[in-house]
Each structure stands twice: as C-alpha cells, then as structure tokens.
Amino acid sequence: MTSSSPHPLIYNRYFISGLCPSALDIIRTIRDPEKPNTLEELEVVTESCVEVHEIGEDEYLVIIRFTPTVPHCSLATLIGLCLRIKLQRCLPFKHKLEIYISEGAHTTEEDINKQINDKERVAAAMENPNLREIVEQCVTEPD
C-alpha cells in the first residue's frame, strides 16, 4: 500500500502499518495535563492519527496528528511536547518524528505545529524545571 501523504520527504515509500500499533501503544497511556484521563480515553490520539513511513534503510518517518478536545485548548502545545518526548524515548527503531494538530482542530494550529516540531524550542521547554515536571507526570506509565 503506497502512501497518500502529501509529505515532501515521501517518494514512492510504503506506509508501514505494522509499526503503527507500536507507536500508538507508546502514546496511548500519556495522561492529559488537566484531567485524570489518558489521551486515548479523550480521543486526542486514536489509531488513525499515527502514520509510519519508510524513508531509508531501517529508518522511518513517524507522523502523529492529534486532536485537542476543544479548538481553543490552552494545553495543546504541552500535549504535543508530551507526545514528542515519549516517542523519542520509547520508539524501538531509528526514526524522524513529526507531530501535528489535526487540520482544523485548533485555532492556532500552525503556530503550535511549528513549536512542537522545532528542536530548539523543545529543548528549551525541557530545560524549564516546572514544565519538565509536568511532562514527566504525563508520560510516566501508570503503576
């Protein structure tokens, strides 16, 4: 099955459906920063939000498109950061990672998409001890 993704890095590559459950399993247990629920329980992440494409020998592009619960969600950037940190730590294969808000799902999706895909901004955010603590609380697996 070939990809219908408009992503500019993907040319005649294959959608790797076998790796999608692995990525979803990693992010499904991330907790919402405000609620006691997981992102999966709130349908912020679903099976259809994960794409994995082969981009080289044993290297994959993982694309996550998440949907905040409301279009003006003030924590959408934090949720994107949690997704990025957990996937970076846990994906068992060489990868490039892109995280986006689902099209039309947030009032400032373009700005947030830029923030959560900018390595320098992500690194700076994780240097903030308060923010790092919140991310750790959200991504830590339940006992």
PDB file of C-alpha atoms in Angstrom:
ATOM      1  CA  MET A   1       0.000   0.000   0.000  1.00  0.00           C
ATOM      2  CA  THR A   2       1.569   3.298  -1.014  1.00  0.00           C
ATOM      3  CA  SER A   3       1.217   6.450   0.981  1.00  0.00           C
ATOM      4  CA  SER A   4      -1.217   9.156   0.013  1.00  0.00           C
ATOM      5  CA  SER A   5       0.509  11.557   2.391  1.00  0.00           C
ATOM      6  CA  PRO A   6       1.444  14.890   0.819  1.00  0.00           C
ATOM      7  CA  HIS A   7       4.610  14.947   2.929  1.00  0.00           C
ATOM      8  CA  PRO A   8       7.511  16.209   0.747  1.00  0.00           C
ATOM      9  CA  LEU A   9      10.021  13.667   2.088  1.00  0.00           C
ATOM     10  CA  ILE A  10       7.996  10.665   0.984  1.00  0.00           C
ATOM     11  CA  TYR A  11       8.564   9.471  -2.557  1.00  0.00           C
ATOM     12  CA  ASN A  12       7.377   6.009  -3.524  1.00  0.00           C
ATOM     13  CA  ARG A  13       7.707   4.842   0.047  1.00  0.00           C
ATOM     14  CA  TYR A  14       5.414   2.433   1.769  1.00  0.00           C
ATOM     15  CA  PHE A  15       3.061   3.028   4.640  1.00  0.00           C
ATOM     16  CA  ILE A  16       4.300   0.622   7.328  1.00  0.00           C
ATOM     17  CA  SER A  17       1.098  -0.386   9.078  1.00  0.00           C
ATOM     18  CA  GLY A  18       2.847  -2.955  11.280  1.00  0.00           C
ATOM     19  CA  LEU A  19       4.751  -0.207  13.095  1.00  0.00           C
ATOM     20  CA  CYS A  20       1.698   1.990  13.738  1.00  0.00           C
ATOM     21  CA  PRO A  21       0.414  -0.081  16.681  1.00  0.00           C
ATOM     22  CA  SER A  22       3.849   0.163  18.282  1.00  0.00           C
ATOM     23  CA  ALA A  23       3.761   3.970  18.121  1.00  0.00           C
ATOM     24  CA  LEU A  24       0.148   4.084  19.314  1.00  0.00           C
ATOM     25  CA  ASP A  25       0.935   1.766  22.230  1.00  0.00           C
ATOM     26  CA  ILE A  26       3.618   4.224  23.328  1.00  0.00           C
ATOM     27  CA  ILE A  27       1.385   7.312  23.295  1.00  0.00           C
ATOM     28  CA  ARG A  28      -1.978   5.845  24.330  1.00  0.00           C
ATOM     29  CA  THR A  29      -1.146   5.988  28.051  1.00  0.00           C
ATOM     30  CA  ILE A  30       0.028   9.612  28.137  1.00  0.00           C
ATOM     31  CA  ARG A  31      -2.144  11.431  30.632  1.00  0.00           C
ATOM     32  CA  ASP A  32      -3.908  14.695  29.898  1.00  0.00           C
ATOM     33  CA  PRO A  33      -2.252  17.585  31.806  1.00  0.00           C
ATOM     34  CA  GLU A  34      -5.604  18.748  33.255  1.00  0.00           C
ATOM     35  CA  LYS A  35      -7.709  15.616  33.533  1.00  0.00           C
ATOM     36  CA  PRO A  36      -7.186  12.165  35.072  1.00  0.00           C
ATOM     37  CA  ASN A  37      -7.773  10.570  31.655  1.00  0.00           C
ATOM     38  CA  THR A  38      -5.309   9.340  29.063  1.00  0.00           C
ATOM     39  CA  LEU A  39      -5.069  10.983  25.657  1.00  0.00           C
ATOM     40  CA  GLU A  40      -6.595   7.844  24.143  1.00  0.00           C
ATOM     41  CA  GLU A  41      -9.574   7.928  26.515  1.00  0.00           C
ATOM     42  CA  LEU A  42     -10.209  11.539  25.497  1.00  0.00           C
ATOM     43  CA  GLU A  43      -9.763  10.610  21.800  1.00  0.00           C
ATOM     44  CA  VAL A  44      -6.931  13.125  21.476  1.00  0.00           C
ATOM     45  CA  VAL A  45      -4.964  10.235  19.937  1.00  0.00           C
ATOM     46  CA  THR A  46      -6.514   7.355  18.028  1.00  0.00           C
ATOM     47  CA  GLU A  47      -5.333   4.558  15.783  1.00  0.00           C
ATOM     48  CA  SER A  48      -5.927   6.716  12.713  1.00  0.00           C
ATOM     49  CA  CYS A  49      -3.685   9.535  13.997  1.00  0.00           C
ATOM     50  CA  VAL A  50      -0.480   7.500  13.565  1.00  0.00           C
ATOM     51  CA  GLU A  51       1.393   7.068  10.274  1.00  0.00           C
ATOM     52  CA  VAL A  52       4.734   5.342   9.822  1.00  0.00           C
ATOM     53  CA  HIS A  53       6.592   5.544   6.508  1.00  0.00           C
ATOM     54  CA  GLU A  54       9.898   4.010   5.489  1.00  0.00           C
ATOM     55  CA  ILE A  55      12.309   6.782   4.462  1.00  0.00           C
ATOM     56  CA  GLY A  56      15.539   4.827   4.279  1.00  0.00           C
ATOM     57  CA  GLU A  57      17.086   1.515   5.146  1.00  0.00           C
ATOM     58  CA  ASP A  58      15.784   0.731   8.632  1.00  0.00           C
ATOM     59  CA  GLU A  59      14.718   4.363   9.133  1.00  0.00           C
ATOM     60  CA  TYR A  60      11.146   5.549   9.450  1.00  0.00           C
ATOM     61  CA  LEU A  61       9.162   8.760   9.495  1.00  0.00           C
ATOM     62  CA  VAL A  62       6.550   8.734  12.254  1.00  0.00           C
ATOM     63  CA  ILE A  63       3.757  11.271  11.833  1.00  0.00           C
ATOM     64  CA  ILE A  64       1.289  11.904  14.640  1.00  0.00           C
ATOM     65  CA  ARG A  65      -1.805  14.053  14.122  1.00  0.00           C
ATOM     66  CA  PHE A  66      -3.565  14.676  17.412  1.00  0.00           C
ATOM     67  CA  THR A  67      -6.887  16.368  18.096  1.00  0.00           C
ATOM     68  CA  PRO A  68      -7.247  18.564  21.193  1.00  0.00           C
ATOM     69  CA  THR A  69     -10.573  18.231  22.993  1.00  0.00           C
ATOM     70  CA  VAL A  70     -11.543  21.834  22.160  1.00  0.00           C
ATOM     71  CA  PRO A  71     -10.360  24.208  19.380  1.00  0.00           C
ATOM     72  CA  HIS A  72      -9.026  26.733  21.915  1.00  0.00           C
ATOM     73  CA  CYS A  73      -7.224  24.190  24.143  1.00  0.00           C
ATOM     74  CA  SER A  74      -4.563  26.106  26.064  1.00  0.00           C
ATOM     75  CA  LEU A  75      -2.528  22.942  26.655  1.00  0.00           C
ATOM     76  CA  ALA A  76      -2.208  21.771  23.045  1.00  0.00           C
ATOM     77  CA  THR A  77       1.488  22.706  22.918  1.00  0.00           C
ATOM     78  CA  LEU A  78       2.132  20.806  26.151  1.00  0.00           C
ATOM     79  CA  ILE A  79       0.294  17.751  24.803  1.00  0.00           C
ATOM     80  CA  GLY A  80       2.413  17.883  21.641  1.00  0.00           C
ATOM     81  CA  LEU A  81       5.546  18.127  23.776  1.00  0.00           C
ATOM     82  CA  CYS A  82       4.477  15.079  25.793  1.00  0.00           C
ATOM     83  CA  LEU A  83       3.877  13.105  22.589  1.00  0.00           C
ATOM     84  CA  ARG A  84       7.316  14.059  21.250  1.00  0.00           C
ATOM     85  CA  ILE A  85       9.211  13.269  24.465  1.00  0.00           C
ATOM     86  CA  LYS A  86       7.561   9.892  25.000  1.00  0.00           C
ATOM     87  CA  LEU A  87       8.050   8.790  21.380  1.00  0.00           C
ATOM     88  CA  GLN A  88      11.679   9.964  21.329  1.00  0.00           C
ATOM     89  CA  ARG A  89      12.360   7.920  24.443  1.00  0.00           C
ATOM     90  CA  CYS A  90      10.441   4.790  23.548  1.00  0.00           C
ATOM     91  CA  LEU A  91      10.333   4.142  19.796  1.00  0.00           C
ATOM     92  CA  PRO A  92      12.339   0.951  19.223  1.00  0.00           C
ATOM     93  CA  PHE A  93      13.559   1.893  15.737  1.00  0.00           C
ATOM     94  CA  LYS A  94      15.513   4.700  14.044  1.00  0.00           C
ATOM     95  CA  HIS A  95      13.077   7.460  13.219  1.00  0.00           C
ATOM     96  CA  LYS A  96      12.269  11.025  12.343  1.00  0.00           C
ATOM     97  CA  LEU A  97       9.288  12.392  14.174  1.00  0.00           C
ATOM     98  CA  GLU A  98       6.689  14.931  13.095  1.00  0.00           C
ATOM     99  CA  ILE A  99       3.777  15.898  15.307  1.00  0.00           C
ATOM    100  CA  TYR A 100       0.865  17.997  14.146  1.00  0.00           C
ATOM    101  CA  ILE A 101      -2.521  19.094  15.363  1.00  0.00           C
ATOM    102  CA  SER A 102      -5.198  17.617  13.103  1.00  0.00           C
ATOM    103  CA  GLU A 103      -6.158  20.110  10.421  1.00  0.00           C
ATOM    104  CA  GLY A 104      -8.873  22.474  11.608  1.00  0.00           C
ATOM    105  CA  ALA A 105      -8.804  21.131  15.182  1.00  0.00           C
ATOM    106  CA  HIS A 106      -7.285  24.191  16.869  1.00  0.00           C
ATOM    107  CA  THR A 107      -7.479  27.947  16.413  1.00  0.00           C
ATOM    108  CA  THR A 108      -3.663  28.359  16.406  1.00  0.00           C
ATOM    109  CA  GLU A 109      -2.637  25.009  14.916  1.00  0.00           C
ATOM    110  CA  GLU A 110       0.033  26.456  12.589  1.00  0.00           C
ATOM    111  CA  ASP A 111       1.882  28.186  15.433  1.00  0.00           C
ATOM    112  CA  ILE A 112       1.653  25.146  17.681  1.00  0.00           C
ATOM    113  CA  ASN A 113       2.813  22.819  14.894  1.00  0.00           C
ATOM    114  CA  LYS A 114       5.911  24.991  14.424  1.00  0.00           C
ATOM    115  CA  GLN A 115       6.660  24.980  18.151  1.00  0.00           C
ATOM    116  CA  ILE A 116       6.353  21.234  18.694  1.00  0.00           C
ATOM    117  CA  ASN A 117       8.485  20.424  15.647  1.00  0.00           C
ATOM    118  CA  ASP A 118      11.273  22.905  16.435  1.00  0.00           C
ATOM    119  CA  LYS A 119      14.137  21.059  18.157  1.00  0.00           C
ATOM    120  CA  GLU A 120      15.490  24.199  19.830  1.00  0.00           C
ATOM    121  CA  ARG A 121      12.111  25.152  21.284  1.00  0.00           C
ATOM    122  CA  VAL A 122      11.538  21.595  22.516  1.00  0.00           C
ATOM    123  CA  ALA A 123      14.985  21.531  24.155  1.00  0.00           C
ATOM    124  CA  ALA A 124      14.375  24.933  25.769  1.00  0.00           C
ATOM    125  CA  ALA A 125      10.983  23.807  27.074  1.00  0.00           C
ATOM    126  CA  MET A 126      12.510  20.704  28.651  1.00  0.00           C
ATOM    127  CA  GLU A 127      15.128  22.849  30.409  1.00  0.00           C
ATOM    128  CA  ASN A 128      12.327  24.559  32.345  1.00  0.00           C
ATOM    129  CA  PRO A 129      12.060  22.513  35.582  1.00  0.00           C
ATOM    130  CA  ASN A 130       8.349  23.232  36.079  1.00  0.00           C
ATOM    131  CA  LEU A 131       7.453  22.248  32.534  1.00  0.00           C
ATOM    132  CA  ARG A 132       9.721  19.192  32.659  1.00  0.00           C
ATOM    133  CA  GLU A 133       7.978  18.019  35.834  1.00  0.00           C
ATOM    134  CA  ILE A 134       4.546  18.303  34.193  1.00  0.00           C
ATOM    135  CA  VAL A 135       5.755  16.410  31.107  1.00  0.00           C
ATOM    136  CA  GLU A 136       7.223  13.658  33.301  1.00  0.00           C
ATOM    137  CA  GLN A 137       3.936  13.321  35.198  1.00  0.00           C
ATOM    138  CA  CYS A 138       2.036  12.989  31.924  1.00  0.00           C
ATOM    139  CA  VAL A 139       4.361  10.497  30.210  1.00  0.00           C
ATOM    140  CA  THR A 140       5.194   8.246  33.170  1.00  0.00           C
ATOM    141  CA  GLU A 141       3.480   4.877  32.860  1.00  0.00           C
ATOM    142  CA  PRO A 142       0.807   4.161  35.469  1.00  0.00           C
ATOM    143  CA  ASP A 143       1.755   1.613  38.127  1.00  0.00           C
TER     144      ASP A 143
END
